[in-house]
Amino acid sequence: MLLTQPDVLHLVQQAAGRWADQLIDFGPRNTLLYFKERQTTTLDLAEAAPGAVADLLQGQKVRLRTLFPDQDRHSTACNTARGLRRKLVELEEEQGIQAGWVTRGLLCMVGTYTRGSVPMQPLRAPLILQQLALDSRTATENDFTLELSESPEINPVLLYALERQYGVEADISALGQKLSAMLSEIADPDQQLSSAYELIAEAVAPSGLSLRLEPALVAGVFSFDKLPMVEDLRNSAELLASHPVIGAMAGDRDARQQLRTEQAQGSSSSADRIDPAKEFLVHDADSSQQSAIDAVLSGRHVVIEGPPGTGKSQTIANIIAYMAAMGRSVLFVSEKRAAIEAVMNRLGDVGLDNLVFDLHDRKISKRQVAQRIANVLTQAGAEPPVDTDQLHRRLNSRRAAAKRHPAELHEVRQPWGVSAFQIIEQLLALPTLDVSGYNLRASELRNLDRSRLESAREDLRTFVDRGGLRIWRGESPWAKAAIRTPDDVGKVLVHLDELAAGALQGAQRQIRDLVDRAGLDVPDDLAAWRDLFDLLSEVDRTIASYGEQVFGPDLDDFVYADSTRAIPAAPLRAARDLPPVPTAPRAAADLSGPSQEPIRDVSGPGRRGRPA
């Protein structure tokens, strides 16, 4: 027998009573205490065919068509059965509970009843319950089958409420045992109902509670899956008081202080120091998940909180696998069935679903339980040993590389005096358009020490300050000139001197005479001169390709038929009699190479490019 201090036991007993009451809903929505017919989920079988009802109560599978042969009543019953079945499926999928029951008889309160000065809501509680299996016979759900469990039971929530809510002084536990024995001894459904009513009415009479029995046979939604937890809380006070967490929750200050100063039972180590041979993760785990797993394995009491999608199911699956590998057992409980299935699926993904035994499956029989255990034992005996040496060596190598990464990332590199992290940080701070696509080779990088880097930075600043970007962008007339060395500059100066000595003036006179004879306007700026030279070049190329006859009397027709560019007819005719285009300016054009444009802007700043 577990011994605990009397004051701690008293605290836990009081707290357990409060916790148990919180698990039971005593409000008007509890259909096990205050039953109300609902059009969509209440199927009334009181007026069904008597023979079919008798077969149903004896445990036979009965069609809804047999219970309601009349077409109109069958259609109405089908509509209700659809709504009822959808609700039952929803509760089973979301919470893992089977809430379909058929009740026989409703126990109703006569008159009003007060507990002290507080008026109590009148009871209308189902009396005898039998588990219902409701299935659709067709995909269109135009007929259903109903089947009841073989063992009827007294509404347990009713007995609990008589004691806790209505203050009945009778021994409710003994009353429950009498009712269970009566149901097993009597087979006739009507006699079961009447006997149950008499036993309950007799027990509550001394407490001033008057009851009556309302005949009823109804299929509906009734859930009391939390009642076993209520019974555990009420009957296990000494066991609960022996646990420091329960004692702390109940208000024991010593237990709370013990939890605050509790030391881990096992060694706590980070993921980087865990021996791979002692690590049994079956799914990936980040640092926070690894910390949670480590806390659980160290023997500490842990509460893990996290929003959806943060890996709680994954972490639980890892903990279960860890515990199983260490030869320990795990009890995994959840309020919703979906959470259990999520963890089972995680284990199934790695072939470990045989580690989990689903205790929530009510349809499983003792034979199936034994068969599952036998299958697991057989599979465990047939599994060959796993050679993990190579896997662990690879893991250690990659873990060591990952541990070195932060130090290498922040190591100051010579000869530059900066770390890789600082370089990456500065690159990320640059606008996207400022990132250069120019890459340096390793040999060039090694020669680019801090002093040379500063020198290159200063040269770039000087280049920009002196207008180098205008050359690079092609904004200067000199941008395409092939001038790379001092010798190239000397050649340019010689050509400029020749132009200034007279060649340029002679060329200007020839060009002006050419323009006048062609009937064109003399340009008054550099852009107009460029357009004029382009026009004359095109005329020269046309004559070279087609001959002078292209500008004959039929020029207009020829232009209309073949030309893709509108050229004034009069200047083209005049071009027939023009002398060849002067070549004097080509002295400057030779500076740019065969693929460059001529250098035409020789007039200097502030002057227009018009011939004198």
Coordinates of N, CA, C and O in Angstrom, one line a residue, residues 453-512:
L453 N 44.3 46.0 -52.6 CA 42.8 46.2 -52.7 C 42.5 47.7 -52.5 O 41.7 48.3 -53.2
E454 N 43.2 48.4 -51.5 CA 43.0 49.8 -51.3 C 43.5 50.6 -52.5 O 42.9 51.6 -52.9
S455 N 44.6 50.1 -53.1 CA 45.1 50.8 -54.3 C 44.1 50.7 -55.5 O 43.8 51.7 -56.2
A456 N 43.5 49.5 -55.7 CA 42.6 49.3 -56.7 C 41.3 50.1 -56.5 O 40.7 50.7 -57.4
R457 N 40.9 50.2 -55.2 CA 39.7 51.0 -54.9 C 40.0 52.5 -55.2 O 39.1 53.2 -55.7
E458 N 41.2 53.0 -54.9 CA 41.6 54.4 -55.2 C 41.6 54.7 -56.7 O 41.2 55.7 -57.2
D459 N 42.2 53.7 -57.5 CA 42.2 53.8 -58.9 C 40.8 53.9 -59.5 O 40.5 54.7 -60.5
L460 N 39.9 53.1 -59.0 CA 38.5 53.1 -59.5 C 37.9 54.5 -59.2 O 37.1 55.0 -60.0
R461 N 38.1 55.0 -58.0 CA 37.6 56.3 -57.7 C 38.1 57.4 -58.6 O 37.4 58.3 -59.1
T462 N 39.4 57.3 -58.9 CA 40.0 58.3 -59.8 C 39.4 58.2 -61.2 O 39.1 59.2 -61.9
F463 N 39.2 56.9 -61.7 CA 38.6 56.7 -63.0 C 37.2 57.3 -63.1 O 36.9 57.9 -64.1
V464 N 36.5 57.1 -62.1 CA 35.1 57.7 -62.1 C 35.1 59.2 -62.0 O 34.4 59.9 -62.7
D465 N 36.0 59.8 -61.1 CA 36.1 61.2 -61.0 C 36.5 61.9 -62.3 O 36.1 63.0 -62.6
R466 N 37.3 61.2 -63.1 CA 37.8 61.8 -64.4 C 36.9 61.5 -65.6 O 37.3 61.7 -66.7
G467 N 35.7 61.0 -65.3 CA 34.8 60.8 -66.4 C 35.0 59.5 -67.1 O 34.5 59.3 -68.2
G468 N 35.6 58.6 -66.5 CA 35.8 57.3 -67.1 C 34.5 56.5 -67.4 O 34.5 55.8 -68.4
L469 N 33.5 56.7 -66.6 CA 32.3 56.1 -66.9 C 31.6 56.5 -68.1 O 30.9 55.8 -68.8
R470 N 31.9 57.8 -68.6 CA 31.3 58.3 -69.8 C 31.9 57.5 -71.0 O 31.2 57.2 -72.0
I471 N 33.2 57.2 -70.9 CA 33.9 56.4 -71.9 C 33.3 55.0 -71.9 O 33.0 54.4 -73.0
W472 N 33.2 54.4 -70.7 CA 32.7 53.0 -70.6 C 31.3 52.9 -71.1 O 30.9 51.9 -71.7
R473 N 30.4 53.9 -70.9 CA 29.0 53.8 -71.3 C 28.8 54.2 -72.8 O 27.7 54.1 -73.3
G474 N 29.9 54.7 -73.4 CA 29.7 55.2 -74.8 C 29.1 56.5 -75.0 O 28.6 56.9 -76.0
E475 N 29.2 57.3 -73.9 CA 28.6 58.7 -74.0 C 29.6 59.7 -74.5 O 29.2 60.8 -74.8
S476 N 30.9 59.4 -74.8 CA 31.9 60.3 -75.3 C 32.2 60.0 -76.7 O 32.1 58.8 -77.1
P477 N 32.4 61.0 -77.6 CA 32.8 60.7 -79.0 C 34.1 59.8 -79.1 O 34.3 59.2 -80.1
W478 N 34.9 59.8 -78.0 CA 36.1 59.0 -78.0 C 35.9 57.6 -77.5 O 36.9 56.8 -77.4
A479 N 34.7 57.2 -77.2 CA 34.4 56.0 -76.5 C 34.9 54.8 -77.3 O 35.4 53.8 -76.8
K480 N 34.7 54.8 -78.7 CA 35.0 53.6 -79.5 C 36.4 53.7 -80.2 O 36.7 52.9 -81.0
A481 N 37.1 54.8 -79.8 CA 38.5 54.9 -80.4 C 39.4 53.9 -79.8 O 39.4 53.6 -78.6
A482 N 40.2 53.3 -80.7 CA 41.2 52.2 -80.2 C 42.4 52.9 -79.7 O 43.5 52.8 -80.3
I483 N 42.3 53.6 -78.6 CA 43.4 54.3 -78.0 C 43.7 53.6 -76.7 O 42.9 53.7 -75.7
R484 N 44.8 52.8 -76.6 CA 45.2 52.0 -75.4 C 46.5 52.4 -74.8 O 46.7 52.2 -73.6
T485 N 47.4 53.0 -75.6 CA 48.8 53.2 -75.1 C 49.2 54.7 -75.4 O 48.5 55.3 -76.2
P486 N 50.3 55.1 -74.8 CA 50.8 56.5 -75.2 C 51.1 56.6 -76.7 O 50.9 57.7 -77.2
D487 N 51.6 55.6 -77.3 CA 51.8 55.7 -78.8 C 50.5 56.0 -79.5 O 50.6 56.7 -80.5
D488 N 49.4 55.3 -79.1 CA 48.2 55.6 -79.8 C 47.8 57.1 -79.6 O 47.2 57.7 -80.5
V489 N 48.0 57.6 -78.5 CA 47.7 59.0 -78.2 C 48.6 59.9 -79.1 O 48.1 60.9 -79.7
G490 N 49.9 59.5 -79.3 CA 50.7 60.3 -80.2 C 50.2 60.3 -81.6 O 50.2 61.3 -82.3
K491 N 49.8 59.1 -82.1 CA 49.2 59.1 -83.5 C 48.0 60.0 -83.6 O 47.8 60.6 -84.6
V492 N 47.1 60.0 -82.6 CA 45.9 60.8 -82.7 C 46.3 62.3 -82.8 O 45.8 63.1 -83.6
L493 N 47.3 62.7 -82.0 CA 47.8 64.1 -82.1 C 48.3 64.5 -83.4 O 48.1 65.6 -83.9
V494 N 49.1 63.5 -84.1 CA 49.6 63.8 -85.4 C 48.5 64.0 -86.4 O 48.5 64.9 -87.2
H495 N 47.5 63.1 -86.3 CA 46.3 63.2 -87.3 C 45.6 64.6 -87.0 O 45.1 65.2 -88.0
L496 N 45.4 64.9 -85.7 CA 44.7 66.2 -85.5 C 45.5 67.4 -86.0 O 44.9 68.3 -86.5
D497 N 46.9 67.3 -85.9 CA 47.7 68.4 -86.4 C 47.5 68.5 -87.9 O 47.4 69.6 -88.5
E498 N 47.5 67.3 -88.6 CA 47.3 67.4 -90.1 C 45.9 68.0 -90.4 O 45.8 68.7 -91.4
L499 N 44.9 67.6 -89.7 CA 43.6 68.1 -90.0 C 43.6 69.6 -89.8 O 43.0 70.4 -90.5
A500 N 44.2 70.1 -88.7 CA 44.2 71.5 -88.4 C 45.0 72.3 -89.4 O 44.8 73.5 -89.6
A501 N 46.0 71.6 -90.0 CA 46.9 72.3 -91.0 C 46.3 72.6 -92.3 O 46.8 73.4 -93.1
G502 N 45.2 72.0 -92.6 CA 44.5 72.4 -93.9 C 43.6 71.3 -94.5 O 42.8 71.6 -95.3
A503 N 43.9 70.1 -94.1 CA 43.1 69.0 -94.7 C 41.7 69.1 -94.3 O 40.8 68.9 -95.1
L504 N 41.4 69.5 -93.1 CA 40.0 69.6 -92.6 C 39.3 70.8 -93.4 O 38.2 70.6 -93.8
Q505 N 40.0 71.9 -93.5 CA 39.3 73.0 -94.2 C 39.0 72.7 -95.6 O 38.0 73.0 -96.2
G506 N 40.0 72.0 -96.3 CA 39.7 71.6 -97.7 C 38.6 70.6 -97.8 O 37.7 70.7 -98.7
A507 N 38.5 69.7 -96.9 CA 37.4 68.7 -96.9 C 36.0 69.4 -96.7 O 35.0 69.1 -97.3
Q508 N 36.1 70.5 -95.8 CA 34.8 71.2 -95.5 C 34.3 71.9 -96.7 O 33.1 72.0 -97.0
R509 N 35.3 72.5 -97.5 CA 34.9 73.2 -98.7 C 34.3 72.3 -99.7 O 33.3 72.6 -100.4
Q510 N 34.9 71.1 -99.9 CA 34.4 70.1 -100.8 C 33.0 69.6 -100.4 O 32.1 69.5 -101.3
I511 N 32.8 69.4 -99.1 CA 31.5 68.9 -98.7 C 30.4 70.0 -98.8 O 29.3 69.7 -99.3
R512 N 30.8 71.2 -98.6 CA 29.8 72.3 -98.8 C 29.4 72.4 -100.2 O 28.2 72.6 -100.5

